[in-house]
Short mmCIF file of C-alpha atoms in Angstrom, two decimals:
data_model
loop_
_atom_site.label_atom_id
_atom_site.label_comp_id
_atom_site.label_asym_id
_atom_site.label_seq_id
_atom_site.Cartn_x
_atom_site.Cartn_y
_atom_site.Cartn_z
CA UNK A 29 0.00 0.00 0.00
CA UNK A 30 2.89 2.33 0.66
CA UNK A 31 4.66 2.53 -2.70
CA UNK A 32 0.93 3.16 -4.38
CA UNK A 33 0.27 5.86 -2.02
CA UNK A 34 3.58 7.47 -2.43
CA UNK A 35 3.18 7.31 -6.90
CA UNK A 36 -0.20 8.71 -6.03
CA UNK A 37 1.44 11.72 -3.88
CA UNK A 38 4.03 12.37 -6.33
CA UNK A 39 1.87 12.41 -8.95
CA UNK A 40 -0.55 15.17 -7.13
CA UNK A 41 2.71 17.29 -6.22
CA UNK A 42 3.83 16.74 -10.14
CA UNK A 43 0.25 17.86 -11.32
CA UNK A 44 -0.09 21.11 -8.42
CA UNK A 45 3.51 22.02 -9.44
CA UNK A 46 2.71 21.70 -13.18
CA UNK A 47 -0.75 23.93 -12.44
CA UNK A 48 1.50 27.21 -10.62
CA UNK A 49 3.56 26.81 -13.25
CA UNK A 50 0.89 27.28 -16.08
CA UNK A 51 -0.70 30.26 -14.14
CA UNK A 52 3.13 31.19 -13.05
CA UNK A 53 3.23 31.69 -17.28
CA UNK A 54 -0.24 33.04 -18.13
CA UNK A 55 0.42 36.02 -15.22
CA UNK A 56 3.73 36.26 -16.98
CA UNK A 57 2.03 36.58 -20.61
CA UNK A 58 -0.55 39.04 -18.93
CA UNK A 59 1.99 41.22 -17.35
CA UNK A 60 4.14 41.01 -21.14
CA UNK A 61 0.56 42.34 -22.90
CA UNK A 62 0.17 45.43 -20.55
CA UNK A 63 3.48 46.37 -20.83
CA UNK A 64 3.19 46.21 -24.58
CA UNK A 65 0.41 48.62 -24.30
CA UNK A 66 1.81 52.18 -25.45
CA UNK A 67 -1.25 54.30 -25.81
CA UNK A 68 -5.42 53.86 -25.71
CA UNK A 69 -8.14 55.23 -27.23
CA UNK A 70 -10.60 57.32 -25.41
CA UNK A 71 -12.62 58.83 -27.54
CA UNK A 72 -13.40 58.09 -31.19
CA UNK A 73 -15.85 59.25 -33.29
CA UNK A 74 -16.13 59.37 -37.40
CA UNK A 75 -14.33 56.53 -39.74
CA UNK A 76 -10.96 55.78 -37.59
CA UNK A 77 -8.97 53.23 -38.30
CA UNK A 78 -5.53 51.41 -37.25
CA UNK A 79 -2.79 49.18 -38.64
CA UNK A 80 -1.21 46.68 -36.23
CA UNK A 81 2.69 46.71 -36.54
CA UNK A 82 2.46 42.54 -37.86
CA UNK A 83 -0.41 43.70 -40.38
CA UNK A 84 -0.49 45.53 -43.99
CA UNK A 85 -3.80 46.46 -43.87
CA UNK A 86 -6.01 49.01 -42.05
CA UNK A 87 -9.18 48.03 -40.10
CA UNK A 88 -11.38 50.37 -37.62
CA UNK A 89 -11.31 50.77 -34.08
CA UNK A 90 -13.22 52.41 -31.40
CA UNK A 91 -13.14 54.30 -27.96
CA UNK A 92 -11.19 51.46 -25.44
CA UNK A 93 -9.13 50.24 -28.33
CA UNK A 94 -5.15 49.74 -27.14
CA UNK A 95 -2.25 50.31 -29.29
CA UNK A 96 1.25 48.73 -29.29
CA UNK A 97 4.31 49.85 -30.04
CA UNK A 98 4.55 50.03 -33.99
CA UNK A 99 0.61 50.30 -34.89
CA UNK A 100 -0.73 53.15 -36.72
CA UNK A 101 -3.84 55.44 -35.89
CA UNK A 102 -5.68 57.45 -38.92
CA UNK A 103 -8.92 59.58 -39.23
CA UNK A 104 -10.77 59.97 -41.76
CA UNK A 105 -13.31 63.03 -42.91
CA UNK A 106 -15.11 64.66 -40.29
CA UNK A 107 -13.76 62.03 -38.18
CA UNK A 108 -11.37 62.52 -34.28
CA UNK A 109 -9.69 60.57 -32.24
CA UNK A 110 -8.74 61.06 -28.34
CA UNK A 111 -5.47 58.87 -27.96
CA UNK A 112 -4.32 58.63 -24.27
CA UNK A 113 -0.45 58.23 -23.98
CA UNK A 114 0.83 55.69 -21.59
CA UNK A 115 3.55 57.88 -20.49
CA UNK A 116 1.45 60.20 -19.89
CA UNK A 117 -0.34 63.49 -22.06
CA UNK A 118 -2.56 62.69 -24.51
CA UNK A 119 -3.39 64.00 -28.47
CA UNK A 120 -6.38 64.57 -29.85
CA UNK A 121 -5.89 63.37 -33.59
CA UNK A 122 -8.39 65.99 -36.54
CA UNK A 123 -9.58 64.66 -39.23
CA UNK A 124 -7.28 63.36 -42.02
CA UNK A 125 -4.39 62.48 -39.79
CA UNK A 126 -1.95 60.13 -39.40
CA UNK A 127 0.23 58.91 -36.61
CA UNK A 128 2.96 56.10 -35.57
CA UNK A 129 2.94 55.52 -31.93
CA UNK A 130 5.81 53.83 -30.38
CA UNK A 131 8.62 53.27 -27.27
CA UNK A 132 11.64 55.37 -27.61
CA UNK A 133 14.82 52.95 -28.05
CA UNK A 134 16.86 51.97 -25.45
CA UNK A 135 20.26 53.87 -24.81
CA UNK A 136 23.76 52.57 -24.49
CA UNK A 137 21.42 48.61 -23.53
CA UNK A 138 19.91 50.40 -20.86
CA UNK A 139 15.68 50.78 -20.18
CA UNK A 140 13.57 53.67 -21.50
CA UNK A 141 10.09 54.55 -20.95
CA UNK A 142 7.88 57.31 -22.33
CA UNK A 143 6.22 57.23 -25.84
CA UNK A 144 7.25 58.46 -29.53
CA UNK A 145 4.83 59.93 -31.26
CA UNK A 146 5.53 60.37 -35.60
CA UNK A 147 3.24 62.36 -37.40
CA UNK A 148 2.95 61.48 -40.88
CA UNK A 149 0.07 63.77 -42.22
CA UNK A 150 -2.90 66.47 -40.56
CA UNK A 151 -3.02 68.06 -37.15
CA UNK A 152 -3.04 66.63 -33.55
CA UNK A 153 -3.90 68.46 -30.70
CA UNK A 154 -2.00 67.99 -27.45
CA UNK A 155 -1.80 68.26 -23.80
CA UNK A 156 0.74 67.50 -20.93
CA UNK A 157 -0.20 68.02 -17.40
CA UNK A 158 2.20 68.63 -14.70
CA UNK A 159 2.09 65.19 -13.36
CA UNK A 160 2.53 63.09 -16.51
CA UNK A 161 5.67 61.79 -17.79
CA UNK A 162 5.85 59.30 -15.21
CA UNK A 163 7.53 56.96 -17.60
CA UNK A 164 9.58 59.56 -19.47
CA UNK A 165 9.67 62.20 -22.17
CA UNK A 166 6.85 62.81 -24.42
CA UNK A 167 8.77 62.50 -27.99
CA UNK A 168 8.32 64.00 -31.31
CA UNK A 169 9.91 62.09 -33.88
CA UNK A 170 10.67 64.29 -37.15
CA UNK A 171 12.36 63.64 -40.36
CA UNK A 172 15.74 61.91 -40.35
CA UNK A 173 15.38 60.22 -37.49
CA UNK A 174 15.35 63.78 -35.58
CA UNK A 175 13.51 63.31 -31.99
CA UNK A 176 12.95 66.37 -29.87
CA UNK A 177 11.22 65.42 -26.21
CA UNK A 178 8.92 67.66 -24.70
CA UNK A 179 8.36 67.98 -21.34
CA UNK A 180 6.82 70.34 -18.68
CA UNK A 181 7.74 72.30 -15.26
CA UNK A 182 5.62 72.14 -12.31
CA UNK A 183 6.19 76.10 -12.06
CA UNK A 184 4.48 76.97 -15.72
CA UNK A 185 1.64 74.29 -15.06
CA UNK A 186 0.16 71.85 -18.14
CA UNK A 187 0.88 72.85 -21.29
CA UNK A 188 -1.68 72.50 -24.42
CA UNK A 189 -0.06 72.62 -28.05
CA UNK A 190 -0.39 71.26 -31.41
CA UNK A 191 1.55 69.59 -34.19
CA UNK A 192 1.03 70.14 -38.02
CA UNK A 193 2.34 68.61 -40.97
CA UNK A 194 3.18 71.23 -43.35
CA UNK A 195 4.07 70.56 -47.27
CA UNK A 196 7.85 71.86 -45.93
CA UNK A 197 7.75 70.59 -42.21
CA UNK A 198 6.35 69.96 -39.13
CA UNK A 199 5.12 72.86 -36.88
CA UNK A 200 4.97 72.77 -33.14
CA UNK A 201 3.07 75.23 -31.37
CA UNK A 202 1.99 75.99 -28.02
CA UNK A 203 -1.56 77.78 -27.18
CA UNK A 204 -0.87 77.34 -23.39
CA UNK A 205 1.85 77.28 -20.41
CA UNK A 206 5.31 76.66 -21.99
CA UNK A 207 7.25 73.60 -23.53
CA UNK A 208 10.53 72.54 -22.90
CA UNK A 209 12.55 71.08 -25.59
CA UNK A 210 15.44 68.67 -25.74
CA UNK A 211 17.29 67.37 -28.51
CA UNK A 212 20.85 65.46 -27.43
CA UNK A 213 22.51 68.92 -26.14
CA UNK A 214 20.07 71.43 -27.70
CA UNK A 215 17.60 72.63 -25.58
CA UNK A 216 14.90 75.41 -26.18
CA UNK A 217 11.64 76.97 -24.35
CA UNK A 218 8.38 77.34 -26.51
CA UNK A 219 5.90 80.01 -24.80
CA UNK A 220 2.39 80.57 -24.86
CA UNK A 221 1.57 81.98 -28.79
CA UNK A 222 4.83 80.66 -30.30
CA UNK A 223 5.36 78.32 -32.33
CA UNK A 224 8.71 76.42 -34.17
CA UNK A 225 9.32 73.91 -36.58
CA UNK A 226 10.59 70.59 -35.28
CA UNK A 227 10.67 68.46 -38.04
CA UNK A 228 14.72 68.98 -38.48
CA UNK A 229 14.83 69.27 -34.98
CA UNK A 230 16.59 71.87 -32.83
CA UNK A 231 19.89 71.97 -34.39
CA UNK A 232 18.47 73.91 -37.24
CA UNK A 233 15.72 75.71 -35.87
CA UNK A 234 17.30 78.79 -35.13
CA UNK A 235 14.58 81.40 -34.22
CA UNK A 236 11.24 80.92 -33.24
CA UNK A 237 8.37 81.62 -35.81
CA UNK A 238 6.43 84.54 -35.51
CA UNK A 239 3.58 85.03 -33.14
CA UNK A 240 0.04 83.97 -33.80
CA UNK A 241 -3.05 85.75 -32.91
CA UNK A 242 -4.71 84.24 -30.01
CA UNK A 243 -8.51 84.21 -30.31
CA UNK A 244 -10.63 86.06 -28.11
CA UNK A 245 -14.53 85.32 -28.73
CA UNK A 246 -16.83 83.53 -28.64
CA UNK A 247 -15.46 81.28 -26.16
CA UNK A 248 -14.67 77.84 -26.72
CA UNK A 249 -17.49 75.96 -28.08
CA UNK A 250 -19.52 78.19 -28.12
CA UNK A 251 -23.35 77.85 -28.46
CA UNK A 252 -25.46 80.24 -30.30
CA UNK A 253 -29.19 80.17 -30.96
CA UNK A 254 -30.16 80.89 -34.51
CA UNK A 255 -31.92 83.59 -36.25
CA UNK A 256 -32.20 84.75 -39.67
CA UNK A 257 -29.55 87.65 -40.20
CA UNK A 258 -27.38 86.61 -37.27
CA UNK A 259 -23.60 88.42 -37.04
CA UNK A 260 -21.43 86.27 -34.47
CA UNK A 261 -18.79 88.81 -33.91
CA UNK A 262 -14.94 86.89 -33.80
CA UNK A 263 -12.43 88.68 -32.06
CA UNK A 264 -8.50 87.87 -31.02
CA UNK A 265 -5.40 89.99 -29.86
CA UNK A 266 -3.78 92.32 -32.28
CA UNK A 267 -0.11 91.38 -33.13
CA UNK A 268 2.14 93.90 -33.25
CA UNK A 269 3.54 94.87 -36.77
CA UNK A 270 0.28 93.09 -38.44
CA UNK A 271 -2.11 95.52 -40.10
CA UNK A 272 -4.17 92.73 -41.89
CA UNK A 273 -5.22 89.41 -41.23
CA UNK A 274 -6.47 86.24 -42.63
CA UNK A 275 -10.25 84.81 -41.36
CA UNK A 276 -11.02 81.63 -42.25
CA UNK A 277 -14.76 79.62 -41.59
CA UNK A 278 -15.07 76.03 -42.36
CA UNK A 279 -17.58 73.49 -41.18
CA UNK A 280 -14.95 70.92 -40.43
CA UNK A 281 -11.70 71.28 -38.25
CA UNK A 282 -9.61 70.48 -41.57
CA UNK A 283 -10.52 74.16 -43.26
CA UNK A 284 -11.66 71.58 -46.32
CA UNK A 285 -15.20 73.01 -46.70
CA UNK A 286 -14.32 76.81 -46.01
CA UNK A 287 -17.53 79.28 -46.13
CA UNK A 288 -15.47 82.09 -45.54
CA UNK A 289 -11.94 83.12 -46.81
CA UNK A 290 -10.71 86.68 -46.50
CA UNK A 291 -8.77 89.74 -45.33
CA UNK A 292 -9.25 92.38 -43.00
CA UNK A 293 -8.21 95.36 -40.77
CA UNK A 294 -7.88 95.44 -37.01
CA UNK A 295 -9.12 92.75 -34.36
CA UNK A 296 -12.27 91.76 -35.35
CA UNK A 297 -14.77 90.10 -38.32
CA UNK A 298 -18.35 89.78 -38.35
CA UNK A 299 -19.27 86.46 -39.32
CA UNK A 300 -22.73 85.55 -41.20
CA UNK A 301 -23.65 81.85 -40.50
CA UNK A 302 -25.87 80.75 -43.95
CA UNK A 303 -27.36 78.64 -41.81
CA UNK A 304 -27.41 76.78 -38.50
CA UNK A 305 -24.25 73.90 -37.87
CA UNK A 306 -21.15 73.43 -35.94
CA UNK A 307 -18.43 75.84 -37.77
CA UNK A 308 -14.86 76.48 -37.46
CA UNK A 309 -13.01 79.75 -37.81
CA UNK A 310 -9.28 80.40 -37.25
CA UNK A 311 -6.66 83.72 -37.98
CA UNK A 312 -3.60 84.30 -39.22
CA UNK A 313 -1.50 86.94 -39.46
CA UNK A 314 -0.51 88.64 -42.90
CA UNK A 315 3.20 90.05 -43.13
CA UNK A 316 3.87 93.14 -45.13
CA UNK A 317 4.26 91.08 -48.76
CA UNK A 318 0.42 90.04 -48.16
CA UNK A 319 1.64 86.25 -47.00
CA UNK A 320 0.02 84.34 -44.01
CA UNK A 321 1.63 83.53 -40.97
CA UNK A 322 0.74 80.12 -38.76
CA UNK A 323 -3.18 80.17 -37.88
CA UNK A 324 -3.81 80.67 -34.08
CA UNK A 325 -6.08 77.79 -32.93
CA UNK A 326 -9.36 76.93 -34.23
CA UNK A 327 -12.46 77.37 -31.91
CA UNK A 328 -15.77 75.73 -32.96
CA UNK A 329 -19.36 77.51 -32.96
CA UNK A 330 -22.63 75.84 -32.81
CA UNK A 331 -25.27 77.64 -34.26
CA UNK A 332 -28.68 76.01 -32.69
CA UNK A 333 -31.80 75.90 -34.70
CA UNK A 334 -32.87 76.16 -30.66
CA UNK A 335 -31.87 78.47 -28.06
CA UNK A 336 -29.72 76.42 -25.62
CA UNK A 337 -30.21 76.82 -22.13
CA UNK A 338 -28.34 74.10 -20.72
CA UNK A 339 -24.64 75.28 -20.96
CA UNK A 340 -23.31 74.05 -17.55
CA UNK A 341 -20.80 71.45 -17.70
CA UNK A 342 -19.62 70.48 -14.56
CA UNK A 343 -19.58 69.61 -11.89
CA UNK A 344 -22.52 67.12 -12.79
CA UNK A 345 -25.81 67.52 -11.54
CA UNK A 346 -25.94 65.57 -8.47
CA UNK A 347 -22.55 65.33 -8.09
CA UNK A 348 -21.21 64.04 -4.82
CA UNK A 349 -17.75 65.25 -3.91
CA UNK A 350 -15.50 61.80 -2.86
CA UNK A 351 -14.58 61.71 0.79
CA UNK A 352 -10.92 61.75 0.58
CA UNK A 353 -11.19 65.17 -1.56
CA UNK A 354 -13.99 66.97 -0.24
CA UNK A 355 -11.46 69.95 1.08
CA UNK A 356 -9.88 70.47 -2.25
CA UNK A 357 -10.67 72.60 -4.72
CA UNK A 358 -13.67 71.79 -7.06
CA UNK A 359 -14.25 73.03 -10.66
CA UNK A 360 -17.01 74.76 -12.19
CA UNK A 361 -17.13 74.93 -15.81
CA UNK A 362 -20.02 76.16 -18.63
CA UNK A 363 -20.17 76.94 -22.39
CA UNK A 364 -20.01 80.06 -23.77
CA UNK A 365 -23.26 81.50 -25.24
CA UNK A 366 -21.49 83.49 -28.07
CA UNK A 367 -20.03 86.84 -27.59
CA UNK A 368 -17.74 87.96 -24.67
CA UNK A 369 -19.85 88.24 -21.77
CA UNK A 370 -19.19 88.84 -18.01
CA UNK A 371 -20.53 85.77 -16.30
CA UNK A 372 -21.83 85.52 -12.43
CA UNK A 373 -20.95 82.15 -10.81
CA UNK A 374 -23.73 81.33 -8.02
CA UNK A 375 -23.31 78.66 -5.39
CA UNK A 376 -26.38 78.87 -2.64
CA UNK A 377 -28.05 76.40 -0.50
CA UNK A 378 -31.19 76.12 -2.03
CA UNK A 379 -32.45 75.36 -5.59
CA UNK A 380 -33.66 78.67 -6.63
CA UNK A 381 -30.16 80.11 -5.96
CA UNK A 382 -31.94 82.94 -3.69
CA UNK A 383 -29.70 82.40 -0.68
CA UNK A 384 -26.23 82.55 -2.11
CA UNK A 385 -23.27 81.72 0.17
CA UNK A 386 -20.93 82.42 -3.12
CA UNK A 387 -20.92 84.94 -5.61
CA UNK A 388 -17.96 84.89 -8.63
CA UNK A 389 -17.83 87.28 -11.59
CA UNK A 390 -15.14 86.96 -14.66
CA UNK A 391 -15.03 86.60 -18.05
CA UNK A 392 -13.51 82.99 -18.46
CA UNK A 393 -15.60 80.22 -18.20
CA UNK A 394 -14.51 78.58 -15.54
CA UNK A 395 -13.68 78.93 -12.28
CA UNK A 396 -12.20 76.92 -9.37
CA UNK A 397 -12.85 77.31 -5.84
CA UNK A 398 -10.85 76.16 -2.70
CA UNK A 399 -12.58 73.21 -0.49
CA UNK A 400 -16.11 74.56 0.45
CA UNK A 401 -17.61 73.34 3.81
CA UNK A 402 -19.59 69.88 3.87
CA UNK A 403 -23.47 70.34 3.01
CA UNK A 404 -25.86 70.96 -0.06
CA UNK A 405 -25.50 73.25 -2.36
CA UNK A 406 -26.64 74.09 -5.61
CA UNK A 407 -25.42 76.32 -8.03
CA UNK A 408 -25.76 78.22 -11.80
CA UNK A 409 -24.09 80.51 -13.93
CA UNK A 410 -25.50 83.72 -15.10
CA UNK A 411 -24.47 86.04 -18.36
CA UNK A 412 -23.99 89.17 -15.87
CA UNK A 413 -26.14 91.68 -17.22
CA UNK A 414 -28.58 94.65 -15.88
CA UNK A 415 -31.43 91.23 -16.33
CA UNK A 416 -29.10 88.12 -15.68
CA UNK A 417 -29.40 85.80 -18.47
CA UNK A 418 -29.05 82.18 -16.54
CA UNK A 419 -27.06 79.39 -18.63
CA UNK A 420 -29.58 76.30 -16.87
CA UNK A 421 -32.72 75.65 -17.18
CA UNK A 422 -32.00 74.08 -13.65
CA UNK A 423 -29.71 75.11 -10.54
CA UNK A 424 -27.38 71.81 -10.09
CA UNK A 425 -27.21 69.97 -6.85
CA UNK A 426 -23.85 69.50 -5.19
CA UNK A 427 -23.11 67.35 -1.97
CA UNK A 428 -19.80 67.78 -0.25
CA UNK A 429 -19.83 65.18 2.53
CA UNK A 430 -18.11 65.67 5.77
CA UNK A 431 -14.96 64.07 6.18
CA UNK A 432 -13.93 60.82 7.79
CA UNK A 433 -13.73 60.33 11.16
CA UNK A 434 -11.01 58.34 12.59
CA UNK A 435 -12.03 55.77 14.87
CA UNK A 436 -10.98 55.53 18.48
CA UNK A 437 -10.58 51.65 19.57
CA UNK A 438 -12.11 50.95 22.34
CA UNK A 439 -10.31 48.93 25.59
CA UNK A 440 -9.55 45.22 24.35
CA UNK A 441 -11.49 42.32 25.41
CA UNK A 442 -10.88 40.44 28.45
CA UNK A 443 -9.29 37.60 27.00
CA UNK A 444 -6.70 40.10 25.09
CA UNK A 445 -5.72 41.96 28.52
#
């Protein structure tokens, strides 16, 4: 009986042992895949597709799709993409744009993290908050094998900019906080309303291009109810040295389908919508021989066939602050209505916002305020004017919850004293 008993115990030890090993290897496999992972999609909408670095053909994707190092991401007309960089940042891909994402090579053997982003054609959109990068540089790969890393400081906060693909090179420019750039020794700052072009990289780029104008209103998706005859006055900041600019309206964010092309004087254009839509309108500067300078960055309009009176954005209605940040800050943010109007923030404790505890007037469209006490409130946003012209159609509820209270352990039980 013994030497069957001890076969049957080996066997059970060689089958347990074989078992941790197989899941030893599929957490291994698991653990190979995520690490893979270079980027994810988070929003997609319109014809997008990818090709997978072992594939030659395209095939479509949507929001949650991942993408390894070596796969290409395209959109197509009227179409965007939201791609979320593992090492942190993120682009927001325009229509008719293509991109290589990848890992930047290892140096002298050694490990590198971060992500490598090539832009082959169209615009992406940017952004790189102060705490990404955890991995390593954000990288722009440009021609010749040229890769210039961006990253940001914790003193000039996130930083939003965009990359275009230009017949002669590749543009980088920044519409907020600053860029730093590195390439092997060079290294250069990009500011707010500047703009360079990379695709050489720094070497060669000697001077910074010239400023673009920076738009002014309507705000940034704006919504506008429609009327026949309606003028949306655009405005933006005057450049010094630049008596005449370029205006350009499209109704996509490609400029394909323009409605309006021209010159003017001065600061500002009236704009005639034909009819109601989402438009697009951007401005460059013209230099003294008549040519056009890089666009400052597009803002979309909505022209509703309806009024809109539901412009808030967040927080959400109902919206229940979590327990661990209930003293920080919390933001409030709305839509613009059109124009530049002077807009009254409202925080009370009841729903009809007659008993405010907070009152905040500006002109941007957001605004963030430091940890407010635990309780209900509710709150609105008003277009500040001798009649206050609310954004809501209904004051949104708020809950900041009081926060945890440690517990104090009691005396042990007997059998523990």
């Amino acid at each position: 009986m013994g030497r069957p008993l001890g076969a049957a115990l080996l066997a059970l030890l060689t089958v347990g042992c074989s078992r941790v090993s197989e899941e030893a290897g599929a957490a291994s496999a698991v653990s190979r895949e995520l690490a893979a992972i270079v980027a994810t999609c988070a929003v997609a909408q319109g014809p997008v597709d990818t090709m997978r670095t072992a594939r030659s053909f395209w095939e479509p994707f949507e929001a949650g799709a991942t993408f390894r190092a070596g796969d290409w991401v395209r959109t197509g007309l009227a179409a965007s993409a939201r791609i979320e960089l593992r090492g942190g940042g993120r682009f927001e891909l325009e229509e008719h744009t293509v991109v290589l994402v990848e890992r930047p090579l290892p140096v002298d053997g050694g490990a590198t993290g971060g992500s490598v982003v090539a832009l082959e054609s169209g615009t992406a959109r940017g952004v790189l908050p102060v705490d990404a990068l955890w991995e390593g540089p954000l990288v722009l790969r440009g021609d010749a094998g040229h890769q210039v890393e961006l990253t940001v400081d914790a003193l000039d906060g996130p930083a939003e900019f965009r990359v275009t693909r230009t017949g002669s090179g590749m543009q980088l420019s920044v519409s907020r906080g600053r860029l730093r750039l590195a390439e092997g020794p060079n290294r250069r700052t990009l500011d707010a309303g500047s703009w360079l072009d990379v695709a050489r990289g720094l070497e060669d780029a000697e001077h910074d291009g010239p400023p673009f104008p920076t738009s002014l209103s309507p705000g940034v998706d704006a919504h506008i109810g429609w009327s026949p005859g309606l003028g949306i006055p655009l405005a933006w900041k005057a450049l010094d040295g630049a008596p005449r600019y370029r205006v350009q309206v499209a109704r996509d964010l490609g400029f394909t389908r323009r409605v309006v092309d021209t010159q003017v004087e001065g600061s500002r254009f009236t704009f005639l919508p034909p009819e109601p839509g989402m438009f697009v309108w951007r401005v460059a500067a013209l230099d003294a021989q008549g040519q056009p300078g890089e666009s400052g960055f597009a803002r979309r309009i909505y022209v509703d066939r309806e009024p809109r009176r539901a412009l808030l954005i967040a927080p959400r209605d109902d919206y229940r602050a979590p327990e661990a940040l209930a003293a920080q800050d919390i933001v409030f943010a709305w839509q613009s209505p059109g124009g530049a109007p002077h807009y009254r923030l409202v925080v009370a404790r009841d729903r009809n916002l007659s008993h405010p505890v907070l009152v905040r007037e500006g002109s941007t469209q957001q605004v963030v305020l430091p940890g407010l006490a635990p309780g209900e409130y509710f709150w609105g946003v008003y277009v500040a004017e001798e009649q206050p012209v609310p954004l809501f159609q209904r004051a949104r509820r708020l809950v900041v919850p009081s926060p945890p209270v440690a517990r104090q352990e009691g005396p042990p039980p007997p059998e523990f004293r």
